[in-house]
Amino acid sequence: MKKRILLVEDDPFLIDIYTTKLKEEGFLIDVATTGEECLKKIKEEKFNLLILDIVLPEIDGWEILERLKKEKEDQDLKVLILSNLGQKEEIERGLSLGANKYLVKAHHTPSEIVEKIKEMLK
Ligand SMILES: [Mg+2]
């Protein structure tokens, strides 16, 4: 069974990079470009991993995490925060809101991030 990933990202360049790379690795990728779209998709479909940006229009990643607590438990959904926000407090906040992992975009190449995603879904 192919693992399903929902990428929540509003930067078209990053969407392009990660959908291409993750498809090459054999994952099924769906994209949400807003928080609303993300919450809708999670309610309607089942995913193995959510890759979550924090800075998004309207509903941001923090609020998505708050609202997804129940689904996360019910569906065994893993969450990887992939954000430009890299302050210690921000990382701690993400993990305390239930993210399994927090990666700062600027600290890793896309290929490194894909490797970490593969590890999370092993
Ligand atoms: Mg963003």
PDB file of C-alpha atoms and ligand atoms in Angstrom:
ATOM      1  CA  MET A   1       0.000   0.000   0.000  1.00  0.00           C
ATOM      2  CA  LYS A   2       1.315   3.383  -0.968  1.00  0.00           C
ATOM      3  CA  LYS A   3       1.497   5.841   1.912  1.00  0.00           C
ATOM      4  CA  ARG A   4      -0.605   8.975   1.564  1.00  0.00           C
ATOM      5  CA  ILE A   5       0.807  12.390   2.342  1.00  0.00           C
ATOM      6  CA  LEU A   6      -1.035  15.689   2.570  1.00  0.00           C
ATOM      7  CA  LEU A   7       1.288  18.602   1.892  1.00  0.00           C
ATOM      8  CA  VAL A   8      -0.010  21.856   3.359  1.00  0.00           C
ATOM      9  CA  GLU A   9       2.006  24.612   1.745  1.00  0.00           C
ATOM     10  CA  ASP A  10       1.243  27.940   0.086  1.00  0.00           C
ATOM     11  CA  ASP A  11       4.518  28.441  -1.796  1.00  0.00           C
ATOM     12  CA  PRO A  12       4.111  27.152  -5.390  1.00  0.00           C
ATOM     13  CA  PHE A  13       7.855  26.596  -5.742  1.00  0.00           C
ATOM     14  CA  LEU A  14       7.991  24.328  -2.683  1.00  0.00           C
ATOM     15  CA  ILE A  15       4.818  22.530  -3.715  1.00  0.00           C
ATOM     16  CA  ASP A  16       6.450  21.742  -7.040  1.00  0.00           C
ATOM     17  CA  ILE A  17       9.692  20.482  -5.477  1.00  0.00           C
ATOM     18  CA  TYR A  18       8.092  18.289  -2.833  1.00  0.00           C
ATOM     19  CA  THR A  19       5.302  16.813  -4.920  1.00  0.00           C
ATOM     20  CA  THR A  20       7.852  15.827  -7.580  1.00  0.00           C
ATOM     21  CA  LYS A  21      10.340  14.331  -5.144  1.00  0.00           C
ATOM     22  CA  LEU A  22       7.804  12.512  -2.999  1.00  0.00           C
ATOM     23  CA  LYS A  23       6.036  11.022  -6.029  1.00  0.00           C
ATOM     24  CA  GLU A  24       9.404   9.718  -7.207  1.00  0.00           C
ATOM     25  CA  GLU A  25       9.716   7.967  -3.839  1.00  0.00           C
ATOM     26  CA  GLY A  26       6.418   6.217  -4.408  1.00  0.00           C
ATOM     27  CA  PHE A  27       4.181   8.251  -2.102  1.00  0.00           C
ATOM     28  CA  LEU A  28       0.712   9.472  -2.987  1.00  0.00           C
ATOM     29  CA  ILE A  29       0.687  13.236  -2.554  1.00  0.00           C
ATOM     30  CA  ASP A  30      -2.217  15.554  -2.099  1.00  0.00           C
ATOM     31  CA  VAL A  31      -1.794  19.312  -1.652  1.00  0.00           C
ATOM     32  CA  ALA A  32      -3.705  21.884   0.370  1.00  0.00           C
ATOM     33  CA  THR A  33      -2.720  25.523  -0.062  1.00  0.00           C
ATOM     34  CA  THR A  34      -4.837  26.903   2.779  1.00  0.00           C
ATOM     35  CA  GLY A  35      -5.736  25.840   6.292  1.00  0.00           C
ATOM     36  CA  GLU A  36      -9.402  25.514   5.332  1.00  0.00           C
ATOM     37  CA  GLU A  37      -8.558  23.137   2.521  1.00  0.00           C
ATOM     38  CA  CYS A  38      -6.322  21.112   4.832  1.00  0.00           C
ATOM     39  CA  LEU A  39      -9.012  20.686   7.496  1.00  0.00           C
ATOM     40  CA  LYS A  40     -11.583  19.718   4.878  1.00  0.00           C
ATOM     41  CA  LYS A  41      -9.336  17.068   3.331  1.00  0.00           C
ATOM     42  CA  ILE A  42      -8.389  15.556   6.679  1.00  0.00           C
ATOM     43  CA  LYS A  43     -12.068  15.203   7.592  1.00  0.00           C
ATOM     44  CA  GLU A  44     -12.920  13.537   4.279  1.00  0.00           C
ATOM     45  CA  GLU A  45      -9.903  11.371   3.608  1.00  0.00           C
ATOM     46  CA  LYS A  46      -7.276   9.366   5.421  1.00  0.00           C
ATOM     47  CA  PHE A  47      -3.595  10.262   5.307  1.00  0.00           C
ATOM     48  CA  ASN A  48      -0.507   8.737   6.872  1.00  0.00           C
ATOM     49  CA  LEU A  49       1.409  11.995   7.131  1.00  0.00           C
ATOM     50  CA  LEU A  50       0.654  15.682   7.171  1.00  0.00           C
ATOM     51  CA  ILE A  51       3.490  17.982   6.114  1.00  0.00           C
ATOM     52  CA  LEU A  52       2.489  21.270   7.625  1.00  0.00           C
ATOM     53  CA  ASP A  53       3.671  24.784   6.903  1.00  0.00           C
ATOM     54  CA  ILE A  54       2.975  27.270   9.697  1.00  0.00           C
ATOM     55  CA  VAL A  55       2.683  30.610   7.916  1.00  0.00           C
ATOM     56  CA  LEU A  56      -0.435  30.231   5.796  1.00  0.00           C
ATOM     57  CA  PRO A  57      -3.203  32.637   4.795  1.00  0.00           C
ATOM     58  CA  GLU A  58      -6.147  32.834   7.243  1.00  0.00           C
ATOM     59  CA  ILE A  59      -5.965  29.632   9.299  1.00  0.00           C
ATOM     60  CA  ASP A  60      -2.307  29.114  10.178  1.00  0.00           C
ATOM     61  CA  GLY A  61      -0.469  25.925  11.060  1.00  0.00           C
ATOM     62  CA  TRP A  62      -0.832  26.498  14.816  1.00  0.00           C
ATOM     63  CA  GLU A  63      -4.581  26.583  14.552  1.00  0.00           C
ATOM     64  CA  ILE A  64      -4.606  23.553  12.279  1.00  0.00           C
ATOM     65  CA  LEU A  65      -2.672  21.620  14.922  1.00  0.00           C
ATOM     66  CA  GLU A  66      -5.138  22.662  17.621  1.00  0.00           C
ATOM     67  CA  ARG A  67      -8.091  21.601  15.512  1.00  0.00           C
ATOM     68  CA  LEU A  68      -6.545  18.290  14.438  1.00  0.00           C
ATOM     69  CA  LYS A  69      -5.816  16.816  17.843  1.00  0.00           C
ATOM     70  CA  LYS A  70      -8.780  14.468  17.679  1.00  0.00           C
ATOM     71  CA  GLU A  71      -8.215  13.338  14.085  1.00  0.00           C
ATOM     72  CA  LYS A  72      -4.578  12.812  14.832  1.00  0.00           C
ATOM     73  CA  GLU A  73      -5.428  10.279  17.543  1.00  0.00           C
ATOM     74  CA  ASP A  74      -8.287   8.640  15.658  1.00  0.00           C
ATOM     75  CA  GLN A  75      -6.428   8.182  12.408  1.00  0.00           C
ATOM     76  CA  ASP A  76      -2.884   7.539  13.560  1.00  0.00           C
ATOM     77  CA  LEU A  77      -1.903  10.586  11.537  1.00  0.00           C
ATOM     78  CA  LYS A  78       1.703  11.728  11.816  1.00  0.00           C
ATOM     79  CA  VAL A  79       2.571  15.404  11.523  1.00  0.00           C
ATOM     80  CA  LEU A  80       5.780  16.950  10.268  1.00  0.00           C
ATOM     81  CA  ILE A  81       6.032  20.711  10.606  1.00  0.00           C
ATOM     82  CA  LEU A  82       8.109  22.166   7.809  1.00  0.00           C
ATOM     83  CA  SER A  83       8.450  25.880   8.424  1.00  0.00           C
ATOM     84  CA  ASN A  84      10.694  28.884   8.078  1.00  0.00           C
ATOM     85  CA  LEU A  85      10.025  29.642  11.728  1.00  0.00           C
ATOM     86  CA  GLY A  86      13.018  28.332  13.607  1.00  0.00           C
ATOM     87  CA  GLN A  87      13.013  29.903  17.064  1.00  0.00           C
ATOM     88  CA  LYS A  88      13.345  27.495  19.954  1.00  0.00           C
ATOM     89  CA  GLU A  89       9.944  28.619  21.302  1.00  0.00           C
ATOM     90  CA  GLU A  90       8.312  27.943  17.944  1.00  0.00           C
ATOM     91  CA  ILE A  91       9.761  24.450  17.710  1.00  0.00           C
ATOM     92  CA  GLU A  92       8.664  23.702  21.279  1.00  0.00           C
ATOM     93  CA  ARG A  93       5.202  25.046  20.540  1.00  0.00           C
ATOM     94  CA  GLY A  94       4.852  22.821  17.487  1.00  0.00           C
ATOM     95  CA  LEU A  95       5.925  19.707  19.343  1.00  0.00           C
ATOM     96  CA  SER A  96       3.703  20.495  22.318  1.00  0.00           C
ATOM     97  CA  LEU A  97       0.739  20.878  19.952  1.00  0.00           C
ATOM     98  CA  GLY A  98       1.304  17.321  18.800  1.00  0.00           C
ATOM     99  CA  ALA A  99       3.692  17.453  15.854  1.00  0.00           C
ATOM    100  CA  ASN A 100       5.914  14.368  15.648  1.00  0.00           C
ATOM    101  CA  LYS A 101       8.778  16.269  14.083  1.00  0.00           C
ATOM    102  CA  TYR A 102       9.723  19.869  13.333  1.00  0.00           C
ATOM    103  CA  LEU A 103      12.116  20.777  10.533  1.00  0.00           C
ATOM    104  CA  VAL A 104      13.222  24.304   9.646  1.00  0.00           C
ATOM    105  CA  LYS A 105      13.165  24.745   5.872  1.00  0.00           C
ATOM    106  CA  ALA A 106      16.398  26.695   5.641  1.00  0.00           C
ATOM    107  CA  HIS A 107      18.359  24.131   7.660  1.00  0.00           C
ATOM    108  CA  HIS A 108      17.969  21.249   5.202  1.00  0.00           C
ATOM    109  CA  THR A 109      17.995  20.614   1.475  1.00  0.00           C
ATOM    110  CA  PRO A 110      14.782  19.230  -0.020  1.00  0.00           C
ATOM    111  CA  SER A 111      16.527  15.872  -0.503  1.00  0.00           C
ATOM    112  CA  GLU A 112      17.437  15.729   3.199  1.00  0.00           C
ATOM    113  CA  ILE A 113      13.865  16.538   4.118  1.00  0.00           C
ATOM    114  CA  VAL A 114      12.593  13.772   1.841  1.00  0.00           C
ATOM    115  CA  GLU A 115      14.926  11.311   3.588  1.00  0.00           C
ATOM    116  CA  LYS A 116      13.455  12.312   6.950  1.00  0.00           C
ATOM    117  CA  ILE A 117       9.947  11.898   5.586  1.00  0.00           C
ATOM    118  CA  LYS A 118      10.838   8.382   4.416  1.00  0.00           C
ATOM    119  CA  GLU A 119      12.115   7.562   7.911  1.00  0.00           C
ATOM    120  CA  MET A 120       8.897   8.829   9.471  1.00  0.00           C
ATOM    121  CA  LEU A 121       6.808   6.586   7.229  1.00  0.00           C
ATOM    122  CA  LYS A 122       8.868   3.399   7.518  1.00  0.00           C
TER     123      LYS A 122
HETATM  124 MG    MG B   1       3.839  29.538   3.994  1.00  0.00          MG
END
